[in-house]
Short mmCIF file of C-alpha atoms (C1' of nucleotides) in Angstrom, two decimals:
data_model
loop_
_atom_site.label_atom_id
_atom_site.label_comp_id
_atom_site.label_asym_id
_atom_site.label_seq_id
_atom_site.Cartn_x
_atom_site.Cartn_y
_atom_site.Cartn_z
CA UNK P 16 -29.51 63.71 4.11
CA UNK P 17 -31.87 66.84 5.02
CA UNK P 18 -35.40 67.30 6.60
CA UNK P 19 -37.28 64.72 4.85
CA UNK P 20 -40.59 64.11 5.04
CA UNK P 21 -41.44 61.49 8.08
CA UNK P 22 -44.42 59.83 7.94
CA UNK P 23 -47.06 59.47 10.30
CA UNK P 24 -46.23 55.32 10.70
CA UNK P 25 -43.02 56.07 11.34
CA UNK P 26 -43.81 58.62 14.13
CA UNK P 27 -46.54 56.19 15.83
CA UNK P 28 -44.16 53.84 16.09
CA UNK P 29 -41.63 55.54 18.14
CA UNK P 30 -43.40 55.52 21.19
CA UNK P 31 -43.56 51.82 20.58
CA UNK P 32 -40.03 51.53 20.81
CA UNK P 33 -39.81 53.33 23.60
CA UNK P 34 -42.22 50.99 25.61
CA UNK P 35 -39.69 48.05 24.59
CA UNK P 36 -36.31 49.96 25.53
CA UNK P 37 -37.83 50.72 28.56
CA UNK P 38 -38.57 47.54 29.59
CA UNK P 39 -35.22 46.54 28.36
CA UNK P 40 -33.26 48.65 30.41
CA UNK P 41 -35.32 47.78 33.23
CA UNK P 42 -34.41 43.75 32.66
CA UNK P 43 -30.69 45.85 32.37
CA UNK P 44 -29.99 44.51 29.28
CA UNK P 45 -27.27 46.79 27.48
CA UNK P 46 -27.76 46.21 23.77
CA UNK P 47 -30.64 44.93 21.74
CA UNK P 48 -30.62 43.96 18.09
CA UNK P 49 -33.58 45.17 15.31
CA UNK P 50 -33.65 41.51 14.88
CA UNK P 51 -34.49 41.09 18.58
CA UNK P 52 -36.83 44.47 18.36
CA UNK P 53 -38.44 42.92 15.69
CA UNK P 54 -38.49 39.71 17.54
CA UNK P 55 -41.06 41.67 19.96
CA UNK P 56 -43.00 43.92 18.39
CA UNK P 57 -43.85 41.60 15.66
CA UNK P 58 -42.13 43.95 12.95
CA UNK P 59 -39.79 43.75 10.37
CA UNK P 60 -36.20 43.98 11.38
CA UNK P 61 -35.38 46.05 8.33
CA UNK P 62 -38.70 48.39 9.11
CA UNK P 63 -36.66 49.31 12.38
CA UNK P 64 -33.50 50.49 11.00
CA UNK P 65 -35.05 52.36 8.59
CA UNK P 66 -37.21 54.36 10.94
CA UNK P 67 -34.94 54.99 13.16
CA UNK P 68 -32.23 55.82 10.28
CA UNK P 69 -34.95 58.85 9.49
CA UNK P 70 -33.46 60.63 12.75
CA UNK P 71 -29.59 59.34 12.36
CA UNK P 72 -27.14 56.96 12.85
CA UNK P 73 -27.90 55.30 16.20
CA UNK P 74 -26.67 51.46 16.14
CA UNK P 75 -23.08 50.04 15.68
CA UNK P 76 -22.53 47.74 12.77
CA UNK P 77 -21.58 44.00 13.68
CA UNK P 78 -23.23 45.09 17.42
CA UNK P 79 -27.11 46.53 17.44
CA UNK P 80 -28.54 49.37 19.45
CA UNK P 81 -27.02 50.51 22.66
CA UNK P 82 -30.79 50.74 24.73
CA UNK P 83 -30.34 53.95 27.07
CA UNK P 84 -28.53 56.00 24.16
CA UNK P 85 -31.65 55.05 21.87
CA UNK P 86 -34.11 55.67 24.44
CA UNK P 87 -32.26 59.03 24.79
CA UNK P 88 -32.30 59.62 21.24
CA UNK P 89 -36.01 58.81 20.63
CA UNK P 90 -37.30 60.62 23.68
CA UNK P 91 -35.11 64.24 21.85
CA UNK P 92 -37.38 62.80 18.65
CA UNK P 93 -40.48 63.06 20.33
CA UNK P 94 -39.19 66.13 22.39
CA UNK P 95 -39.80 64.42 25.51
CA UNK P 96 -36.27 65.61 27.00
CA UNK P 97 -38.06 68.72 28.18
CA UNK P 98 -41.24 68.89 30.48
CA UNK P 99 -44.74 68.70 28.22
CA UNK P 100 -47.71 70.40 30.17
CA UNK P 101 -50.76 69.18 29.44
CA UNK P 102 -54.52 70.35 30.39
CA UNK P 103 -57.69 68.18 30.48
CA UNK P 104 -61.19 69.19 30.18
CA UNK P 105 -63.85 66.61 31.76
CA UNK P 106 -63.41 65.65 35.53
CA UNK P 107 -65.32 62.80 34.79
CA UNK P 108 -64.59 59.08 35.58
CA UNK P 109 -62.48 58.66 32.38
CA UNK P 110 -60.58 62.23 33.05
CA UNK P 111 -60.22 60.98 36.61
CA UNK P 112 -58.16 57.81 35.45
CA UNK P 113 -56.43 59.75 33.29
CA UNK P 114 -55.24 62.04 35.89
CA UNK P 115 -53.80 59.21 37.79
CA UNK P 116 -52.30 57.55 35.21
CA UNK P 117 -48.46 57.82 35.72
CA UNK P 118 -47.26 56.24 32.90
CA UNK P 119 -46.33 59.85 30.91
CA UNK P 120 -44.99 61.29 33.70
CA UNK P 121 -41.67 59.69 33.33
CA UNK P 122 -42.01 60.91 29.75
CA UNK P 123 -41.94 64.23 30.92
CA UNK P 124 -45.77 64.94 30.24
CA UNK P 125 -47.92 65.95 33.10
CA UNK P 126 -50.81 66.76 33.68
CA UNK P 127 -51.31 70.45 35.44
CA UNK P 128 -54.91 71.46 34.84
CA UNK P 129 -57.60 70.14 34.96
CA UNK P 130 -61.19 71.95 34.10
CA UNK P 131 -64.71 70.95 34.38
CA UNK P 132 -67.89 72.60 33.43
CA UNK P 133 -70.39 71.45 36.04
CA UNK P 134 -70.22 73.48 39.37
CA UNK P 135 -71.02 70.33 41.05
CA UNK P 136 -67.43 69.18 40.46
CA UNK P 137 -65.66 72.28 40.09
CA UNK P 138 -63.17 72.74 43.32
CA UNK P 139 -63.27 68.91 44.09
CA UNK P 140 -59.55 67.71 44.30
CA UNK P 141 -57.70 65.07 41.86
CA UNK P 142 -54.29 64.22 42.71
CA UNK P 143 -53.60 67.60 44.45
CA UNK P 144 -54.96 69.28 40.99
CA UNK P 145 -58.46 71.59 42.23
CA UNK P 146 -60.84 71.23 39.34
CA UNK P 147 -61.24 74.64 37.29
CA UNK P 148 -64.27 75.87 35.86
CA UNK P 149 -63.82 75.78 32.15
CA UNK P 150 -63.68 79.88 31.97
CA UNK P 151 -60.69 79.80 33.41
CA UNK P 152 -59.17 77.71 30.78
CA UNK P 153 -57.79 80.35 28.74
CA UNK P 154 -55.84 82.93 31.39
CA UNK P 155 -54.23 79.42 32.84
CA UNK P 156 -53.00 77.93 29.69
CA UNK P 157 -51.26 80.86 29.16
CA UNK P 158 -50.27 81.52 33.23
CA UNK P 159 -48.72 77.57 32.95
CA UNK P 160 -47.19 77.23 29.38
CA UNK P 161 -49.63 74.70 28.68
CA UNK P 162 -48.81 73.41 25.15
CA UNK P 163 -51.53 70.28 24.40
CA UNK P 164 -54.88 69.65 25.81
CA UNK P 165 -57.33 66.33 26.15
CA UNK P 166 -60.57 66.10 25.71
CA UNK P 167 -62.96 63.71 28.14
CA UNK P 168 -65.68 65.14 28.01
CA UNK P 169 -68.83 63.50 25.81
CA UNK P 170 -69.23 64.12 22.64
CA UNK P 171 -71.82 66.58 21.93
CA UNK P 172 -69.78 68.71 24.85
CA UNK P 173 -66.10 68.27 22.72
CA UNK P 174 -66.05 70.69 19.34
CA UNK P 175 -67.25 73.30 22.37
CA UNK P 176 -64.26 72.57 24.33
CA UNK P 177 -61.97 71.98 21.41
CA UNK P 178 -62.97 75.78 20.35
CA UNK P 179 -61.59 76.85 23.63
CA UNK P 180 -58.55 74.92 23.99
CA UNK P 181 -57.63 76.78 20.03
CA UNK P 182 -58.70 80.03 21.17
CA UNK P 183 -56.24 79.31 24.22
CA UNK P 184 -53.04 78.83 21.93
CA UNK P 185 -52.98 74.98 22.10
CA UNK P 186 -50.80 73.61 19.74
CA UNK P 187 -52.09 69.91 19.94
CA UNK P 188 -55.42 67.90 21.11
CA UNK P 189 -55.82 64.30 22.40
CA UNK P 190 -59.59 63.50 21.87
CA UNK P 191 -61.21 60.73 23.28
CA UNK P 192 -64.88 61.78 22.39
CA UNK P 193 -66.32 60.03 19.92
CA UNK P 194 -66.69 62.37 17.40
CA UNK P 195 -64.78 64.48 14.94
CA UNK P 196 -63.52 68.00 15.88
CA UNK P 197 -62.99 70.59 13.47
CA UNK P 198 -59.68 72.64 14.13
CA UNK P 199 -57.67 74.53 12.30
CA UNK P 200 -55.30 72.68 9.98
CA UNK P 201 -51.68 74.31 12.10
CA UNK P 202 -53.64 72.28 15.57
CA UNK P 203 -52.42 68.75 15.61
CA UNK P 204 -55.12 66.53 16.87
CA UNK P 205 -54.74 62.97 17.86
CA UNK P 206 -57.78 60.57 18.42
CA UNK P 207 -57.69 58.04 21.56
CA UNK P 208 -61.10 56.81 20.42
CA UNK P 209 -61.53 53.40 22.16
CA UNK P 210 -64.82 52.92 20.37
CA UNK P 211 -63.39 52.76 17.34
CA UNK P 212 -60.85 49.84 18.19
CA UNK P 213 -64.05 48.35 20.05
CA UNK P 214 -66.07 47.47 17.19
CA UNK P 215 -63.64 47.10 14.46
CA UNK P 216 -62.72 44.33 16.68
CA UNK P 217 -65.98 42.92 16.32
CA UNK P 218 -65.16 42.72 12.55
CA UNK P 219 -62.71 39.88 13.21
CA UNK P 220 -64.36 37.67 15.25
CA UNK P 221 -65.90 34.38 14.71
CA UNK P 222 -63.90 34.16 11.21
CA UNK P 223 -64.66 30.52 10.23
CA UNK P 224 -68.55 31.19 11.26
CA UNK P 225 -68.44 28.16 13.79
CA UNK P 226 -69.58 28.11 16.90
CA UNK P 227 -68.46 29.67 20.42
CA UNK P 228 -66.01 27.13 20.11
CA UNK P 229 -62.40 27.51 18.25
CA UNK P 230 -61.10 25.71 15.46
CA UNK P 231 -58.75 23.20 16.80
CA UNK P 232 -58.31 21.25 13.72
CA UNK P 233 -55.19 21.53 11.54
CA UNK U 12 -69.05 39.35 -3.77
CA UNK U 13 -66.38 36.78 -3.14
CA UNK U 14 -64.27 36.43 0.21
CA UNK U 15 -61.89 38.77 -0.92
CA UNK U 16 -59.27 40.08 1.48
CA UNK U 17 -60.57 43.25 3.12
CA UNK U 18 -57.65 45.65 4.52
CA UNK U 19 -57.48 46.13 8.45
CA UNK U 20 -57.70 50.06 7.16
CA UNK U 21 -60.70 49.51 5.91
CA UNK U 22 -62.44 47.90 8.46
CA UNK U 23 -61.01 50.69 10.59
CA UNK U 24 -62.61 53.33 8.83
CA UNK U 25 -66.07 51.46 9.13
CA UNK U 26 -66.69 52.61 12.81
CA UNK U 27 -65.84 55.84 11.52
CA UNK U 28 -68.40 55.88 8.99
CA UNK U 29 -70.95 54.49 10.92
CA UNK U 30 -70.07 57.39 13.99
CA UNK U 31 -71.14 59.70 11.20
CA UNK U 32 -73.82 57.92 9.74
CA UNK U 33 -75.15 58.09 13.05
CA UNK U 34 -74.78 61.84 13.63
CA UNK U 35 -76.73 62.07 10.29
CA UNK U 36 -79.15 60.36 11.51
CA UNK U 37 -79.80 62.23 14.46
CA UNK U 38 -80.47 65.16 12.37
CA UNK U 39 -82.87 63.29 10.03
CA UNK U 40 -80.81 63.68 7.42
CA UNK U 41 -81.57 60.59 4.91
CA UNK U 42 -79.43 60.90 2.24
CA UNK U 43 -75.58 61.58 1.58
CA UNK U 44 -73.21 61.35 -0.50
CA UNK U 45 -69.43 59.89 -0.79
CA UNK U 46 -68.66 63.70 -1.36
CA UNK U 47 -70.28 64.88 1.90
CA UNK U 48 -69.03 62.26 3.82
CA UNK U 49 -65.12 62.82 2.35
CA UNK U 50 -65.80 66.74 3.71
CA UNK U 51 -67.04 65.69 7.11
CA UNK U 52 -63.93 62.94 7.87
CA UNK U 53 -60.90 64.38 5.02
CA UNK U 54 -61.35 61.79 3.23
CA UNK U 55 -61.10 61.24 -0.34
CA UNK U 56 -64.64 60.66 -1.60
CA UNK U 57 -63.20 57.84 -3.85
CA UNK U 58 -61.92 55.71 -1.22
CA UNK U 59 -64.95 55.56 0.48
CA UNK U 60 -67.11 54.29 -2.39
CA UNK U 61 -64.67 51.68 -3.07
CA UNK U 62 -64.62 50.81 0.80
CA UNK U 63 -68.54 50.33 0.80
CA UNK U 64 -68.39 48.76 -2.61
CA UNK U 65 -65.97 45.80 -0.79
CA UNK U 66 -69.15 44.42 0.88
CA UNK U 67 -71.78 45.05 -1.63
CA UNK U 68 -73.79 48.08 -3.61
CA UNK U 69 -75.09 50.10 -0.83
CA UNK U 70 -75.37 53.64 -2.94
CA UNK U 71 -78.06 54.50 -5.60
CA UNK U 72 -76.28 56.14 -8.63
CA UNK U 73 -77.00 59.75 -9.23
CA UNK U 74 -78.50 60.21 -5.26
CA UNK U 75 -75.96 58.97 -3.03
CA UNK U 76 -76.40 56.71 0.08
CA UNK U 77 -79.58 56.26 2.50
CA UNK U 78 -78.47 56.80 5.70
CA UNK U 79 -80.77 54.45 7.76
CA UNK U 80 -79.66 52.05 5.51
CA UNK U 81 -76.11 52.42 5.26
CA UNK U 82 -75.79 52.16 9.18
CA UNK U 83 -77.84 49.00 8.99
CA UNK U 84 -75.33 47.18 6.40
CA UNK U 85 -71.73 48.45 8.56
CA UNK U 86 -73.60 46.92 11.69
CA UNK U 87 -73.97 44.26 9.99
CA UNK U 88 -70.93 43.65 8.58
CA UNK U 89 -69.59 44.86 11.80
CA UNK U 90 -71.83 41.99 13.37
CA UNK U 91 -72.87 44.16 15.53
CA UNK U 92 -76.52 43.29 14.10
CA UNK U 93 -76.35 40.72 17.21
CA UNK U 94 -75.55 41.44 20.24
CA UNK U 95 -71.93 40.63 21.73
CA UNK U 96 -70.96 40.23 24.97
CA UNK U 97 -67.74 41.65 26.73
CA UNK U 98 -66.02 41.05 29.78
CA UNK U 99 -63.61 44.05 31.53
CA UNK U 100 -60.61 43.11 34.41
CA UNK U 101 -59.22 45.76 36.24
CA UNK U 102 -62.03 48.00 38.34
CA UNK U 103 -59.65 50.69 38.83
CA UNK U 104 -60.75 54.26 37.77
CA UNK U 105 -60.04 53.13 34.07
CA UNK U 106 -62.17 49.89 34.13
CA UNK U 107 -65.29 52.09 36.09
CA UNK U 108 -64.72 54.90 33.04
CA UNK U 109 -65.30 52.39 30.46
CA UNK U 110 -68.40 50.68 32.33
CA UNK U 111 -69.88 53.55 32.42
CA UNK U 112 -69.56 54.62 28.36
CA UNK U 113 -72.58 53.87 27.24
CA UNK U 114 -71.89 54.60 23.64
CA UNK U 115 -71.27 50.98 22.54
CA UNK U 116 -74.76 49.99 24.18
CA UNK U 117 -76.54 50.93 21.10
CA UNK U 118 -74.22 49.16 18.68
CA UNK U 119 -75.04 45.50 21.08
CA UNK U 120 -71.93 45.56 22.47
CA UNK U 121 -72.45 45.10 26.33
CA UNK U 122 -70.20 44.43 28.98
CA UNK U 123 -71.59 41.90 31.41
CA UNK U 124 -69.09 40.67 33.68
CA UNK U 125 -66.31 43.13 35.55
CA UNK U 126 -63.44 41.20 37.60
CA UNK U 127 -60.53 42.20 39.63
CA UNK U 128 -57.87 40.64 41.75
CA UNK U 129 -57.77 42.79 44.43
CA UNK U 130 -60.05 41.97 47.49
CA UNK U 131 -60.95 45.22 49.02
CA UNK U 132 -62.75 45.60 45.02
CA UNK U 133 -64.13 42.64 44.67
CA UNK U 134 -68.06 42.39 45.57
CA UNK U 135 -68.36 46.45 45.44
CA UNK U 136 -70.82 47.48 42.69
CA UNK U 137 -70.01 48.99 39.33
CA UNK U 138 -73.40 50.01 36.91
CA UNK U 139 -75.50 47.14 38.93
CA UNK U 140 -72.91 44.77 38.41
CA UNK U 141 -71.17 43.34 41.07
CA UNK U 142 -66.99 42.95 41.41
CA UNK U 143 -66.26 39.36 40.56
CA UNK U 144 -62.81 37.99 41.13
CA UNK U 145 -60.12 37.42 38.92
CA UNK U 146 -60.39 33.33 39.68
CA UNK U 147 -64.39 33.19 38.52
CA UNK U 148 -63.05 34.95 34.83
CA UNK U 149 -63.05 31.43 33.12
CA UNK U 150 -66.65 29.85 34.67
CA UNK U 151 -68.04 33.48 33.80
CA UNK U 152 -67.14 33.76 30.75
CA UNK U 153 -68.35 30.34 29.70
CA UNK U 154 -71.41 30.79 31.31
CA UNK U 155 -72.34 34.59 29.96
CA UNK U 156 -71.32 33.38 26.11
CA UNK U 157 -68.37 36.72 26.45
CA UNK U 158 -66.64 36.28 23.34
CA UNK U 159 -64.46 40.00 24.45
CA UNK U 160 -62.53 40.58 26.74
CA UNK U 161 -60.96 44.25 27.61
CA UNK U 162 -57.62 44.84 29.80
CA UNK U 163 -57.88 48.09 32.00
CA UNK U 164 -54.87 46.41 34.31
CA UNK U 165 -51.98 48.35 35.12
CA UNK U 166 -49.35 46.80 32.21
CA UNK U 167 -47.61 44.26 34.45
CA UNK U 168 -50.42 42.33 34.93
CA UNK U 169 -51.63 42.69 31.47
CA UNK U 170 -49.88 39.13 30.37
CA UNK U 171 -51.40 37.40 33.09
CA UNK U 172 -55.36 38.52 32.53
CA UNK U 173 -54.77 37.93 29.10
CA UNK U 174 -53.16 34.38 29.49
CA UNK U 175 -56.50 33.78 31.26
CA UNK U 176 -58.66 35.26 28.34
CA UNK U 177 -57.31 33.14 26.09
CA UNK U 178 -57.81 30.33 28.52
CA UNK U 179 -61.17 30.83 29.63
CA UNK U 180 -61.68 30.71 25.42
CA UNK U 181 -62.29 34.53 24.28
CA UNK U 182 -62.16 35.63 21.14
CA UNK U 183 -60.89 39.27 20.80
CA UNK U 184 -59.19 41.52 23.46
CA UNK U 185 -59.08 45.36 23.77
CA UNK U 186 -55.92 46.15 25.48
CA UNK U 187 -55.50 49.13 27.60
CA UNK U 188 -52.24 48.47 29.00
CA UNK U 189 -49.03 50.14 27.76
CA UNK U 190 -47.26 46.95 27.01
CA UNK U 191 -47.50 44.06 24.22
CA UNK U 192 -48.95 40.85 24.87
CA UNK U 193 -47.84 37.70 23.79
CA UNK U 194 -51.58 35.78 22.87
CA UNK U 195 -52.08 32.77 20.06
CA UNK U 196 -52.61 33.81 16.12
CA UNK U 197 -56.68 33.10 16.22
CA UNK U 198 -57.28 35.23 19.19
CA UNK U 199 -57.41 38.99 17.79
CA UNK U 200 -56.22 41.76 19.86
CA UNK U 201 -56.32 46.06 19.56
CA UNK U 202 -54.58 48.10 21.46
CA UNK U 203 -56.26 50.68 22.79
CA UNK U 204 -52.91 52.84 24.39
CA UNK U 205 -53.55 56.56 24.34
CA UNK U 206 -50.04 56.87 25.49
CA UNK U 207 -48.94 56.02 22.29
CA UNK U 208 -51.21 58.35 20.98
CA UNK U 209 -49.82 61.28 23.24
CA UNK U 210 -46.28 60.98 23.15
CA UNK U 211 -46.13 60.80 19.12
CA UNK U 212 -48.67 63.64 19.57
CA UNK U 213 -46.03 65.79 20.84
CA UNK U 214 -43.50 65.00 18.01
CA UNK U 215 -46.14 67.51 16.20
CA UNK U 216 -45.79 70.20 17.85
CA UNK U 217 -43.71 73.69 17.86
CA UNK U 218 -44.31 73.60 14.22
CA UNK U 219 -42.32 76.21 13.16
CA UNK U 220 -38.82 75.65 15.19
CA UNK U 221 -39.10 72.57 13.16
CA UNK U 222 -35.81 71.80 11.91
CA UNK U 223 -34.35 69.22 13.77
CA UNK U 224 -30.59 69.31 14.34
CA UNK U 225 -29.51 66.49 11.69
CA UNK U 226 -26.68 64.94 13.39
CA UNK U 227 -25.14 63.32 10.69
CA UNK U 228 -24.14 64.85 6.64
CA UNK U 229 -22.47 61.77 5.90
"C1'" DT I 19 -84.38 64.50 -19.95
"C1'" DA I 20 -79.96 66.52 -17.67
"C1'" DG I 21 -77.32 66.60 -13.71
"C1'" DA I 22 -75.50 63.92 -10.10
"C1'" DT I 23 -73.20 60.19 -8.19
"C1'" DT I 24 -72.12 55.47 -7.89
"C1'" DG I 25 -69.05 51.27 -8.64
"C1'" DT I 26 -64.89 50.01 -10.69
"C1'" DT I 27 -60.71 49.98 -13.42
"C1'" DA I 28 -56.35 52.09 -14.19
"C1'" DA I 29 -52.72 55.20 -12.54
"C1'" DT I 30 -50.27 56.95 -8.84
"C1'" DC I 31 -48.31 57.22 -4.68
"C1'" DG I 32 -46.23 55.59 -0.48
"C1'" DA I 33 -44.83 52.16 2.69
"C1'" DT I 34 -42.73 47.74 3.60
"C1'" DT I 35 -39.37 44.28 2.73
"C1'" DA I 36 -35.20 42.20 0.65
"C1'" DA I 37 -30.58 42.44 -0.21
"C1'" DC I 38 -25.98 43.65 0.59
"C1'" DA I 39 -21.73 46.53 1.07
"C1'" DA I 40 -19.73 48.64 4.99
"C1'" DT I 41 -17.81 47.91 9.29
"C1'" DC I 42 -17.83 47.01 14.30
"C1'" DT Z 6 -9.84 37.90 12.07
"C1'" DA Z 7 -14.83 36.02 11.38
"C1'" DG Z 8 -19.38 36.60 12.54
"C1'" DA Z 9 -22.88 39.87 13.29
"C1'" DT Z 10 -25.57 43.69 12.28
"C1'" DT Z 11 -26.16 48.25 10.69
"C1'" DG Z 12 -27.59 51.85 7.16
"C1'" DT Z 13 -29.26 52.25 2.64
"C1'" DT Z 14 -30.60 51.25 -2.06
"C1'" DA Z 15 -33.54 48.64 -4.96
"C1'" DA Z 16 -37.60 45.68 -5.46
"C1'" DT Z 17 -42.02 44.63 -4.00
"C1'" DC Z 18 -46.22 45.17 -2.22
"C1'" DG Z 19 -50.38 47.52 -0.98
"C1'" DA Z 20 -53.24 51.48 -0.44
"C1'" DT Z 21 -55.00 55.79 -2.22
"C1'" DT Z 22 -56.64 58.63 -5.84
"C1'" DA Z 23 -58.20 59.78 -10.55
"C1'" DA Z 24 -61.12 58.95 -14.14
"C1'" DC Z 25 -65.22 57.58 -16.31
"C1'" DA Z 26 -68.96 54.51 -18.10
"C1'" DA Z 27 -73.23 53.22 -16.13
"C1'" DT Z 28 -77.41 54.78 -14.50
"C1'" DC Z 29 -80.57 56.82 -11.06
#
DNA sequence: TAGATTGTTAATCGATTAACAATC
DNA sequence: TAGATTGTTAATCGATTAACAATC
């Protein structure tokens, strides 16, 4: 078996797993099944062991998947079993909740910039983080070993910031503008584009074209 | 065209489209073609024909598509020719972020009711609309026609606001929490998790150290 | 017209699912 | 052991891409 290709569904899903494994060891259980993952997630059992087969041999025939050894082995995957710095750009009200969100930080990401280009907001405080103005991106990527960058600024403001961040030596971008960013093709960029899911949404609703009310005929 | 079966990809790559469409727009262009749109998004000019072509002949052979027009048909097949009312629980910094996006305005999509469970928020004032709580969701929601609802709780409360979504008779919910929720088949639900988005983001980086230790030859 | 570009069918590619020997 | 469940191969399913006649 060598370095085969993994594909980006198999990738997304990993942090999926995670979110159940954690909340399995939490609830202390020991050992979980792909059966009982699949159970969950709403997946096919057989979809689990082969994704997680990509990365090697992590269950025990005749017993399943021992929970902190696989959440051990996916977090290596992901390369989560070293710290992750991270900068944002936009000290708005959407970088703000970002900031605070704690979820990552057991992951090992955090948060340790955070820039702004309005004066007005430059030097206010965020979780012990002073804003930076957005010149001073570059010098502290470098001073921190800041590897990945996200974007919350609006859109007209993000290929400008984007530029910066890849001038800076960023290997990867989390955008949640809007809009599409050029990058060269070695930057990995991942889109947290809630819009997106918003209206797409929209798409499925009202299927039967009845009223406000649902079907509750069979 | 008959009702066929359109893939959830495809109706994905609609907001996309119409994100562009817009930017096109903008700049008075009034014509484009699959080809130019393929450049713009890295898509394959061929798979965006045939995703127009699954809800009717919007292009003019030998010129391309009319902008102005174009957006007008995804709206509509968006439904987003109407406009559709949403409902957000959880004023934390997250919830206020979203309030304020005013990006789905112009595509009818409005949020009209914001709730919380927590006192000290309730009845404070978020974009002229005032804190309701948690307990007034199902009257509200009845009373406002919200067929949306989005989740900006932190994720062990997530089950409970959606339980009373799907109560209170909503349609579609936009999840924000980093956990899966257990709602009925007709009720449609996106995730909107940019922690999944970040932590597989980081299984792209360090490019070139690449080669991940394969643990087992067989 | 001649060049451009669609809509659509056929070919290809890739991802998911089923099945089962291996084995805990 | 006997039942359970993995890892993996083969079969199926679905999505993307290529190709081109139709036609603006």
């Amino acid at each position: 078996m060598k370095a085969l290709k993994i594909s980006e569904a198999v990738v997304r899903r990993l942090p999926v797993y995670l979110q159940v494994l954690n909340d399995l060891r939490k609830r202390d259980v020991q050992t979980v099944s792909s059966q009982e993952l699949g159970n969950k997630l709403d997946l096919n059992p057989a979809q689990i062991r082969k994704d997680l087969a990509y990365f090697g041999d992590f269950g025990r025939k005749g017993i399943g998947y021992d929970v902190s050894y696989l959440i051990e082995k996916i977090r290596q995957i992901l390369k989560l079993d070293q710290p992750l710095f991270v900068a944002l750009v936009g000290a708005g009200n959407l970088g703000r909740a970002l900031s605070n969100y704690s979820t990552y930080l057991k992951d090992n990401m955090k948060i340790t910039a955070i820039f702004d280009a309005h004066p007005s907001i430059v030097g206010t405080q965020i979780n012990s983080l002073t804003v930076l103005p957005i010149e001073a991106l570059k010098a502290t990527v470098a001073e921190l070993n800041i590897r990945v960058g996200i974007i919350t600024v609006p859109a007209a403001e993000a290929q400008n910031v984007a530029d910066r961040f890849v001038e800076a030596g960023i290997e990867g971008i989390l955008n949640f503008a809007p809009t599409i960013l050029r990058v060269p093709d070695e930057i990995r960029i991942h889109h947290a584009d809630f819009t997106t899911e918003l209206l797409s949404l929209a798409y499925y609703l009202d299927k039967e074209g009845d009223e406000l009310n649902e079907p509750s005929m069979d």
